[in-house]
Structure formats: structure tokens, C-alpha cells
Amino acid sequence: MREQKRKKLGDLLKDSGLITETEIVEALENKKPHQKLGVALVDQGYITEKQLLDVLEIQLKLESVSLYQYPIDETLIDLVSKDFARSNLLLPIKKENNRLIVAMHDPLDFYAIEELELATGYNLKPKIATKDDLLQTINRLYDAEEVEIEEMEGGDSPAVRIFDQLLETGVAMHASDVHLDPKENTVSVRYRVDGILRNDRTLPKSVMNSLVARIKIMAGLNITESRLPQDGRISTTIIDKKVNLRVSTLPIVFGEKVVIRILDMSNVFNKVSDIGLQEDTLKEYQDLIRQPSGLILLTGPTGSGKSSTLYGSINELNSPESNIITIEDPVEYQLDGINQVQVNTPIGLSFAKGLRSVLRQDPNIIMVGEIRDTETAEISIRASLTGHLVFSTLHTNSAIEAIPRLLDMGVEPYLVVSSLSGVMAQRLVKKVCKDCKQVRQASPIEKDVFSKRGMTINEVSIGIGCDACRHTGYRGRMAIHELIVITDDIKEMMMNNASMQKIKNHVKEKGVRFLIDDGLEKVKQGKTTIDEVLRVASLDE
């Protein structure tokens, strides 16, 4: 049976017609050191994880297993070290007579199989599991065991390891935040994945004080202060990924609640083309940001991906010839070649004060994290009028609403007209899971939604739920956009005090794609669902 399995993964995928020899060579050239071919092909987008597992199941006649629901024999984890399990992406899950059933991401990894057979004395029966399912289960099982052992032994050492475990699980789950919620007798651990908080585990209350102290020390916070909220940051590497962590503590009834924002540096957009703009909008936006001066605003609520778009924009413009300075609160991602200033209100370094100082540093491009008050708005606008390209954000529901917001702040209308180059509104929607995506006929209600926007649709894509997406049907998020370039026509309307509705009608006639339209276009492309688009955008735009 073993000899029959000696065929290489690349050959199996080629035989199945999923990939060419050229693509395998490209994937091997671009893969990370020590990364396995299957993982590299999935990471680089040549195949989905489901396609990989399907080929292995059919060609090797192996079963796949969902660890999320499997009754794992937890006593077996003592047979394998956590490092070996994680580096080889395998986990013993059940014993049958003298056979050890092992969930593996790569059942063709004969070195790992032989090493495990020698170490345990069992014959192995591999089953196939997804990478994320394995990583999350490995972290959960080994973490729980380590906490129990350390609890019995006592001392402060558990805090270091528990914190590392929490972060490793967060990165493996692609979580944006980790929440530690102290209860009366326990501590609840939750992760925010694709915008939704999920319960993960419960820790004993006895580890909370040392855990919070550990987090505060790493984040440069005052460990003796537990009565006031504190904010800090940590830069570290987790599962070979460079991440920045933003730490926030808040005193509540049963202790200090801690929220850790995980900012994965590998997820920072390197270019504007990575943001997910439609082709025509991408060209318009690239033309906009390549202007030598002017004010470009990004709008949307908190958590709509504005920062990522800003970073992608200034990254694209980053060159040795440009002096780019940002003033942010907080600095989310640290970027090479860009001078970043952290707002520090307690000592008087506000956006406005920082911005004045930035202007004395001879910048070409300035990024102001957020325009919160009249003073910051006026300095940003005046900077854009004196030959600087200025990026910033506003909290408004649509792109067009940025104009009245600036006027409401008390900025002179002629300054807004002269400085504003363009406004882009943005929202995040969940993506249909690639692994369980199915196409079905659009319902009459769905067709009606499209017809209200002058569009038609016959088929829609949905995720039916699988192990990869934890049976939600969605995996990952993407942005939908609305870009308004401030043309001479719009400037003239603004100078003549035209109503926002009149300006909105004008841009609609000129073919501007509003948030709802961009969202529905991405539904047609099979990337998201109507429910997701209607959750963040209005049909009445």
C-alpha cells in the first residue's frame, strides 16, 4: 500500500488537470523556506485547499476528517511534541488496535510518517485535514494541557506561554482581535474572525493577573495601574509572521478586560491594485493619487478597511525621491521608508500640532490618520493648497457626504472647493468560501434587488458551509468602493451652493458606481452575497 502512495503531490495535481508543470515550478520558486508544495500552491492561489484535499482523497483513497467536530482521544497528544505536530501539520486523533489514526495536511510526507512510526511503535493510518483545522486544534489541545500542568505546578511561568498560545491561535485563525474577558471565576477567550466574535476557550481566573502583567510589560504599560484604561503596542513574530499588536486594557467589575488587535504585516496592501478596486475605478484612483497636490479622503465607519487602503496608497507612492510623513493615532503598521508620527494627546501632540510640525519637514506626501476637528481640517486643506498631496479619513456614510462634513466643521467653502481632489467610500463584506462555493439560480427577490439598480442577474454564488469556513459559508473579507473624483463641474456646483442631492444626481448621470452598485457587481462575479452587500450598503443610494 505504501509503495502505491510514493507518487509525488505535483504529479497527482498535474494528473488531475488542476495545475501545469510551469505553475508548479513558479510556486516552488516563490515559496517560503521549508514550506511544503501543497501549502505554497494554496497560499499563492494556484489551487484551493478543497481542490488539494479532493485530489489526495481520490488519488490515494484516503478519508478526510473534520477535527472541528471529531471526538479526538486527547490522551494521544503525549505521543507527539507540539513543535513536531505543528511543523509537520499532523495530529494523532484515535487508536485502533495497533494502528494510530493521524490527521495530516500532507499524507505524502513519508519522512514524518516514518519518524512517527519509529517514535511511537504504531503503524500509522493517515487521514487528511485542512491546514487551519490542524493548526487551531493543535494549539487548542496542547495549550489546554500546558495550562493544566502549569496550574498544578504554580508560579508565574504560565503567563508567558499562555500569551504565546493565544497569539498563535489568533494568527492561525486569521483573527483581527483577541478578547480576554474576566468573569467571576474564569476568563473567557474570544477571537474576532471575519468581523464576528467567536468563543474559543475558558482559562482559570488564577492565571489572569500574571497574564495581564505579562501583556502590560510587553506593551510598555504601567503594570501597577489597574484602575484606568491603558493603550500600548507590541511588535513580534508569530508562526513565522511579523505582526504588530495593539493592546487595550479596560477596568471592569471582575478585573481588567484586554483586547489585542492583531495587525498581520503580510496582509498590508503593497499596491493600490491589491485593494480590490474594479478595473475602471482602479485606473481613476491611480490617476488621482499620482497628482502632485490635493486632498484625497477615504470615508467609512470604524473597521471598514480605510487604514489598509491608505497604506496601500502611500506604499505605491513610496520612493527615495519622496518625503512621505504620516501622523496617526495609533500607528497601525510600521512601513519602511515612511516617517510615521504617533499622536500623543496627554503631552499635547495632537493631529493639528503634529501636522504643523510635519509641514516644517519639507514633505511631498502627508497622511493624516483622521480629520477630527476644524483645526486639523483647515491645516490639511491649506497643506494640499501649498503643493502637498494629503491623504486622510472621515467618518461619513458615503463619499459625497464628506463635502457637507467639512463645511459643518466650519471650513470655508472656497477652501474645500479648491483643495478636494477626490473621495472614496469603503466597506468590508465577507467573501463566499471558495471551498464550498456553489452556484444557484437567483430568486425573484434577488432579481428585484438588481433591477432596482438597473442591473440583471441570473445566478448567484453561496457557500454551503464546510470545515474550512467553520460551516459559515464565508471565509475572508473584501472591500466594496465608491469613488468620486471632484471635477470642475462638481466644483462649480459646490461654489453655487448646489444641494448634495443635486451633486449626487450629477455624479450618478456621469456613471459613478455607488457602494451598492459595486457590491452587486461583486455578487455577479461570485465573490460575495446580496445579504452581505445589503448589510453595509443601502439600495436607495
XYZ file of C-alpha atoms in Angstrom:
541
model
C 0.000 0.000 0.000
C 2.869 2.362 0.913
C 4.559 1.834 -2.480
C 1.347 2.792 -4.249
C 1.474 6.148 -2.461
C 5.007 7.067 -3.500
C 3.765 9.341 -6.271
C 4.627 12.994 -5.708
C 1.978 15.616 -4.953
C 2.886 17.692 -8.013
C 2.325 14.678 -10.283
C -1.050 13.933 -8.664
C -2.188 17.541 -9.220
C -0.951 17.518 -12.822
C -2.732 14.200 -13.485
C -5.937 15.772 -12.192
C -5.588 18.700 -14.607
C -5.614 21.303 -11.833
C -2.158 22.686 -12.435
C 0.622 22.719 -15.024
C 4.316 21.922 -14.689
C 5.090 25.632 -15.262
C 2.828 26.657 -12.365
C 4.469 24.074 -10.068
C 7.916 25.474 -10.948
C 6.682 29.059 -10.292
C 5.188 28.020 -6.948
C 8.447 26.304 -5.927
C 10.473 29.402 -6.876
C 8.208 31.727 -4.846
C 7.562 29.539 -1.816
C 8.898 30.367 1.648
C 11.872 28.385 3.010
C 10.833 24.910 4.295
C 7.260 25.459 3.020
C 5.648 22.376 1.525
C 4.470 22.408 -2.083
C 0.789 21.901 -1.235
C 0.758 24.822 1.220
C 2.665 27.014 -1.271
C 0.197 26.249 -4.093
C -2.764 27.156 -1.865
C -1.074 30.292 -0.442
C -0.170 31.530 -3.923
C -3.703 30.950 -5.217
C -2.979 28.255 -7.817
C -5.477 25.859 -6.183
C -7.912 25.959 -3.261
C -7.368 23.826 -0.203
C -10.506 21.860 -1.064
C -9.125 21.002 -4.514
C -5.906 19.820 -2.868
C -7.768 17.612 -0.367
C -10.115 16.237 -3.044
C -7.170 15.126 -5.206
C -5.471 13.434 -2.243
C -8.729 11.742 -1.201
C -9.475 10.370 -4.672
C -5.938 9.508 -5.806
C -4.754 7.992 -2.506
C -8.142 6.595 -1.468
C -7.831 8.334 1.910
C -10.603 9.798 4.036
C -10.703 13.446 5.050
C -11.565 14.388 8.617
C -13.062 17.480 10.263
C -11.222 17.985 13.557
C -13.679 20.715 14.429
C -16.282 18.015 15.173
C -14.146 14.870 15.640
C -14.121 13.076 19.058
C -10.315 13.231 19.463
C -8.655 10.948 22.015
C -6.794 13.719 23.862
C -4.521 11.263 25.709
C -2.695 10.609 22.407
C -1.172 14.089 22.172
C 1.515 12.941 24.647
C 2.897 10.752 21.822
C 3.930 13.798 19.768
C 5.560 17.097 20.795
C 3.710 20.299 19.953
C 6.630 21.510 17.790
C 6.674 18.267 15.766
C 2.872 18.342 15.366
C 2.881 21.950 14.205
C 5.926 21.871 11.934
C 4.665 18.682 10.195
C 0.961 19.647 10.360
C -0.206 16.361 11.879
C -2.063 15.180 14.966
C -2.793 11.690 16.368
C -6.552 11.546 16.893
C -7.543 7.903 17.553
C -6.124 4.435 18.244
C -7.477 1.304 16.553
C -5.805 -1.908 17.812
C -2.128 -1.316 16.965
C -2.845 1.410 14.405
C -2.618 5.098 15.103
C -5.012 7.268 13.103
C -3.241 10.542 12.339
C -4.815 13.645 10.795
C -2.297 15.088 8.308
C -2.240 18.000 5.918
C 0.240 16.168 3.685
C -0.282 12.367 3.740
C 2.592 12.119 1.214
C 5.092 13.303 3.839
C 6.743 9.901 4.244
C 9.602 11.259 6.357
C 7.154 12.473 9.023
C 5.161 9.218 8.837
C 8.257 7.041 9.266
C 9.622 9.224 12.066
C 6.318 8.990 13.933
C 6.085 5.213 13.412
C 9.598 4.760 14.804
C 8.933 7.056 17.771
C 5.571 5.518 18.740
C 5.883 1.898 17.635
C 2.487 2.103 15.925
C 1.566 1.617 12.287
C 0.046 4.862 11.003
C -3.205 5.336 9.144
C -3.258 8.892 7.719
C -6.438 10.916 7.272
C -6.492 14.295 5.538
C -7.318 17.558 7.339
C -7.075 21.239 6.392
C -4.102 23.321 7.476
C -6.170 25.784 9.556
C -8.178 22.976 11.172
C -4.942 21.246 12.217
C -3.211 24.402 13.490
C -6.220 25.509 15.522
C -6.767 22.039 17.009
C -3.059 21.577 17.816
C -2.965 24.950 19.589
C -6.205 24.272 21.480
C -5.275 20.785 22.739
C -1.644 21.450 23.657
C -2.482 24.834 25.182
C -5.128 23.307 27.447
C -2.715 20.600 28.612
C 0.100 23.105 29.276
C -2.198 25.388 31.279
C -3.343 22.420 33.428
C 0.261 21.311 34.120
C 1.386 24.828 34.962
C -1.667 25.400 37.135
C -0.701 22.363 39.242
C 2.930 23.478 39.448
C 2.060 27.095 40.227
C 4.284 30.128 39.691
C 4.217 32.922 37.091
C 5.699 30.972 34.164
C 2.298 30.022 32.668
C 1.639 33.643 31.657
C 4.441 33.747 29.075
C 3.387 30.505 27.430
C -0.366 31.202 27.580
C 0.097 34.601 25.915
C 2.168 32.997 23.120
C -0.519 30.318 22.706
C -3.324 32.881 22.465
C -1.466 34.811 19.767
C -0.533 31.671 17.800
C -4.183 30.590 17.772
C -5.261 34.087 16.698
C -2.846 34.141 13.769
C -3.807 30.567 12.759
C -7.496 31.568 12.786
C -6.781 34.789 10.812
C -8.395 36.703 13.696
C -8.304 40.501 13.800
C -8.731 40.711 17.602
C -8.289 38.610 20.744
C -10.646 39.401 23.654
C -9.823 38.370 27.239
C -12.966 38.833 29.331
C -12.599 38.269 33.093
C -15.686 36.694 34.690
C -16.299 35.999 38.388
C -14.403 32.673 38.432
C -12.967 32.249 34.916
C -11.561 34.169 31.952
C -13.312 33.893 28.583
C -11.137 33.961 25.434
C -12.791 35.098 22.210
C -11.448 35.749 18.708
C -12.917 38.079 16.083
C -12.781 36.320 12.713
C -14.227 37.955 9.566
C -15.874 40.564 11.781
C -17.636 38.048 14.072
C -16.610 37.255 17.675
C -16.253 33.531 18.411
C -15.862 31.874 21.809
C -12.711 29.760 21.883
C -11.846 28.637 25.407
C -12.008 29.385 29.117
C -8.936 29.995 31.266
C -8.726 29.630 35.058
C -9.131 33.004 36.828
C -5.888 32.352 38.755
C -3.750 32.988 35.628
C -5.350 36.351 34.772
C -3.227 38.652 36.958
C 0.107 37.246 35.771
C -1.188 37.139 32.159
C -2.249 40.814 32.233
C 1.084 41.738 33.844
C 2.939 39.886 31.060
C 0.918 41.683 28.356
C 1.456 45.090 30.025
C 5.226 44.581 30.309
C 5.479 43.653 26.605
C 3.254 46.582 25.566
C 5.201 49.087 27.700
C 2.242 49.791 30.020
C 2.188 50.562 33.749
C 1.735 47.179 35.463
C 0.828 48.802 38.800
C -2.097 50.759 37.318
C -5.277 48.678 37.110
C -7.903 51.370 37.754
C -7.501 53.288 34.484
C -7.676 52.186 30.808
C -4.309 51.907 29.030
C -3.166 51.509 25.425
C 0.097 50.109 24.092
C 1.699 48.191 21.265
C 3.929 45.163 20.687
C 5.936 44.097 17.612
C 6.711 40.389 17.421
C 6.868 37.320 15.169
C 4.204 34.607 15.428
C 4.212 31.402 13.344
C 6.864 32.944 11.051
C 4.724 36.050 10.521
C 5.741 39.548 11.533
C 2.823 41.090 13.423
C 2.111 44.337 15.235
C -0.203 44.093 18.235
C -2.297 46.939 19.600
C -3.170 46.357 23.240
C -6.068 47.995 25.071
C -6.952 47.401 28.747
C -10.212 48.408 30.406
C -11.099 48.045 34.119
C -14.413 46.175 34.523
C -16.183 44.622 37.516
C -14.217 41.344 37.592
C -10.768 42.671 36.612
C -9.171 44.169 33.514
C -10.596 43.311 30.103
C -7.843 43.110 27.474
C -8.343 43.432 23.711
C -5.391 42.709 21.420
C -5.668 43.836 17.788
C -3.547 41.600 15.549
C -2.082 43.513 12.609
C -0.519 40.941 10.300
C 2.222 42.693 8.300
C 1.811 40.183 5.455
C -1.744 41.493 4.972
C -0.682 45.097 4.350
C -1.518 46.054 0.798
C 1.698 46.749 -1.101
C -0.053 48.401 -4.008
C -3.373 50.001 -4.841
C -4.058 47.121 -7.236
C -4.258 44.781 -4.192
C -7.195 46.694 -2.696
C -9.843 45.024 -4.882
C -10.987 48.014 -6.952
C -12.839 47.349 -10.209
C -10.608 47.931 -13.230
C -12.068 51.316 -14.257
C -12.162 52.580 -10.650
C -8.567 51.410 -10.124
C -7.360 53.471 -13.096
C -9.252 56.554 -11.846
C -7.876 56.168 -8.325
C -4.292 55.640 -9.524
C -4.555 58.802 -11.652
C -5.905 60.633 -8.598
C -3.098 59.672 -6.211
C -0.416 60.488 -8.777
C -1.381 64.160 -8.800
C 1.324 66.379 -7.245
C -1.049 68.014 -4.759
C -4.612 67.981 -3.445
C -6.687 66.382 -0.669
C -7.836 62.768 -1.021
C -10.296 61.476 1.587
C -11.333 57.933 2.498
C -14.657 57.571 4.292
C -16.441 54.824 6.177
C -17.137 53.611 9.710
C -14.523 52.121 12.048
C -13.377 48.716 10.804
C -14.131 49.331 7.121
C -10.519 48.861 5.982
C -9.724 52.556 5.417
C -6.263 52.253 7.016
C -5.294 49.339 4.742
C -6.324 51.365 1.674
C -4.367 54.396 2.910
C -1.260 52.267 3.481
C -1.632 50.684 0.046
C -1.881 54.159 -1.498
C 1.208 55.639 0.179
C 3.137 52.390 -0.343
C 2.550 52.709 -4.072
C 3.894 56.265 -3.988
C 6.846 55.390 -1.752
C 10.193 56.082 -3.412
C 13.589 57.530 -2.407
C 12.613 60.781 -4.176
C 9.538 61.323 -1.973
C 9.439 62.509 1.624
C 6.312 60.820 2.996
C 5.250 61.638 6.557
C 2.213 60.257 8.368
C 0.576 61.399 11.593
C -1.599 58.655 13.066
C -3.477 57.625 16.183
C -2.402 54.895 16.530
C 0.364 53.945 14.078
C -1.102 50.609 12.920
C 1.561 49.292 10.561
C 5.204 50.358 10.533
C 6.324 50.848 6.943
C 9.862 51.001 5.566
C 10.906 54.331 4.078
C 7.968 56.242 5.544
C 8.251 58.627 8.506
C 5.416 57.889 10.918
C 4.387 60.119 13.832
C 2.266 58.824 16.733
C -0.298 61.291 18.177
C 0.212 61.752 21.924
C -2.619 63.904 23.289
C -1.605 63.780 27.017
C 1.628 65.634 26.227
C -0.026 67.978 23.728
C 0.914 66.248 20.439
C -2.466 66.417 18.700
C -3.181 65.857 14.999
C -3.192 69.626 14.443
C 0.057 70.320 16.336
C 1.800 67.332 14.779
C 0.636 68.389 11.329
C 2.101 71.885 11.767
C 5.458 70.332 12.657
C 5.229 67.880 9.748
C 4.834 70.791 7.324
C 8.180 72.192 8.519
C 9.841 68.868 7.492
C 9.510 69.561 3.741
C 7.156 66.631 2.940
C 5.868 65.739 -0.531
C 3.091 63.475 0.720
C 1.283 63.665 4.068
C -1.101 61.141 5.574
C -3.306 62.371 8.431
C -4.896 59.363 10.182
C -8.225 61.125 10.696
C -9.696 64.612 10.404
C -11.468 65.014 13.751
C -11.756 68.784 14.189
C -11.821 72.126 12.366
C -8.172 72.912 13.081
C -6.899 69.620 11.594
C -9.256 70.017 8.605
C -8.032 73.559 7.862
C -4.323 72.706 8.181
C -4.798 69.609 5.957
C -6.606 71.691 3.344
C -4.057 74.513 3.408
C -1.255 71.932 3.102
C -2.920 70.498 -0.006
C -3.169 74.011 -1.476
C 0.547 74.681 -0.971
C 1.809 71.843 -3.134
C 1.388 68.791 -0.885
C -0.565 65.609 -1.602
C -2.623 64.941 1.548
C -4.452 61.708 2.418
C -6.899 61.449 5.315
C -10.101 59.784 6.545
C -13.545 60.921 7.670
C -16.393 59.020 9.305
C -19.237 59.507 6.802
C -21.677 57.045 5.244
C -20.972 57.925 1.621
C -18.294 59.675 -0.422
C -20.479 62.686 -1.246
C -21.231 63.297 2.466
C -17.564 64.230 3.014
C -18.320 67.636 1.451
C -21.023 68.766 3.939
C -18.997 67.228 6.802
C -16.047 69.523 6.023
C -18.401 72.501 5.708
C -20.086 71.590 9.024
C -16.636 71.685 10.632
C -16.509 75.374 9.735
C -14.077 75.140 6.813
C -14.627 77.945 4.279
C -16.431 76.583 1.187
C -13.857 78.093 -1.208
C -11.083 76.170 0.598
C -12.977 72.872 0.275
C -13.633 73.540 -3.421
C -10.003 74.463 -4.122
C -8.396 71.578 -2.246
C -10.586 68.469 -2.553
C -9.404 66.152 -5.352
C -11.417 63.021 -4.645
C -13.306 60.998 -2.040
C -13.554 57.216 -1.790
C -16.075 55.472 0.471
C -15.357 51.906 1.525
C -16.998 48.988 3.360
C -15.948 45.408 4.093
C -18.074 42.412 3.111
C -17.450 38.724 3.783
C -16.292 36.615 0.830
C -18.020 33.401 -0.224
C -15.864 30.463 0.891
C -14.012 29.112 -2.164
C -14.012 25.584 -0.796
C -17.794 25.152 -0.513
C -18.929 27.664 -3.125
C -21.972 26.634 -5.164
C -23.909 28.429 -7.879
C -27.706 28.529 -7.881
C -30.450 30.356 -9.752
C -31.207 33.854 -8.428
C -34.528 34.127 -6.582
C -37.247 36.631 -7.653
C -36.351 38.815 -4.614
C -32.651 38.822 -5.594
C -33.536 39.686 -9.207
C -35.712 42.520 -7.894
C -32.795 43.951 -5.854
C -30.672 44.061 -9.010
C -33.436 45.525 -11.163
C -33.846 48.422 -8.698
C -30.262 49.392 -9.562
C -30.798 48.883 -13.308
C -28.901 45.577 -13.285
C -29.807 41.953 -14.038
C -28.679 38.663 -12.536
C -29.461 35.015 -13.294
C -27.135 33.115 -10.965
C -25.690 33.800 -7.518
C -22.890 32.095 -5.580
C -23.285 30.900 -1.997
C -21.152 28.960 0.455
C -22.956 25.857 1.725
C -20.610 25.522 4.719
C -17.534 23.329 5.198
C -14.687 22.697 7.632
C -12.532 25.406 6.063
C -15.084 28.148 6.872
C -16.365 26.564 10.110
C -19.663 25.923 8.314
C -20.437 29.650 7.918
C -20.258 29.732 4.102
C -17.885 32.711 4.263
C -14.113 32.951 4.503
C -12.133 36.205 4.470
C -13.313 39.716 3.679
C -13.060 42.123 0.753
C -13.822 45.798 0.205
C -16.514 47.455 -1.877
C -15.898 51.024 -3.001
C -17.428 54.265 -4.234
C -15.043 56.778 -5.827
C -15.977 60.372 -6.616
C -13.363 62.449 -8.419
C -14.038 66.148 -7.816
C -14.268 67.502 -11.379
C -14.583 71.151 -12.467
C -18.359 70.582 -12.880
C -18.695 69.453 -9.260
C -16.516 72.352 -8.058
C -18.762 74.814 -9.883
C -21.866 73.216 -8.314
C -20.247 73.468 -4.879
C -19.401 77.169 -5.406
C -23.021 77.796 -6.410
C -24.220 76.112 -3.171
C -25.897 73.235 -5.031
C -27.596 70.691 -2.760
C -25.869 67.372 -2.068
C -28.763 65.605 -3.806
C -28.143 67.651 -6.947
C -24.411 66.786 -6.873
C -25.325 63.139 -6.229
C -27.660 63.087 -9.240
C -24.913 64.681 -11.349
C -22.282 62.055 -10.464
C -24.870 59.305 -10.985
C -25.510 60.608 -14.512
C -21.747 60.600 -15.104
C -21.680 56.870 -14.308
C -20.196 56.845 -10.802
C -20.528 53.394 -9.245
C -22.022 53.791 -5.760
C -21.262 51.366 -2.888
C -24.419 49.333 -3.533
C -23.604 49.046 -7.260
C -20.012 47.968 -6.642
C -21.268 45.415 -4.114
C -23.845 43.987 -6.520
C -21.200 43.853 -9.263
C -19.087 41.692 -6.926
C -22.137 39.493 -6.253
C -22.373 38.965 -10.030
C -18.687 37.996 -10.026
C -19.464 35.311 -7.419
C -17.270 36.921 -4.746
C -19.889 37.771 -2.108
C -23.647 37.565 -1.429
C -26.552 40.011 -1.668
C -27.150 39.668 2.096
C -23.604 40.850 2.800
C -23.877 43.834 0.445
C -27.251 44.941 1.854
C -25.778 44.697 5.374
C -23.363 47.550 4.616
C -24.910 49.500 1.717
C -28.337 50.999 1.048
C -30.484 50.237 -2.007
C -31.685 53.834 -2.027
C -28.328 55.442 -2.845
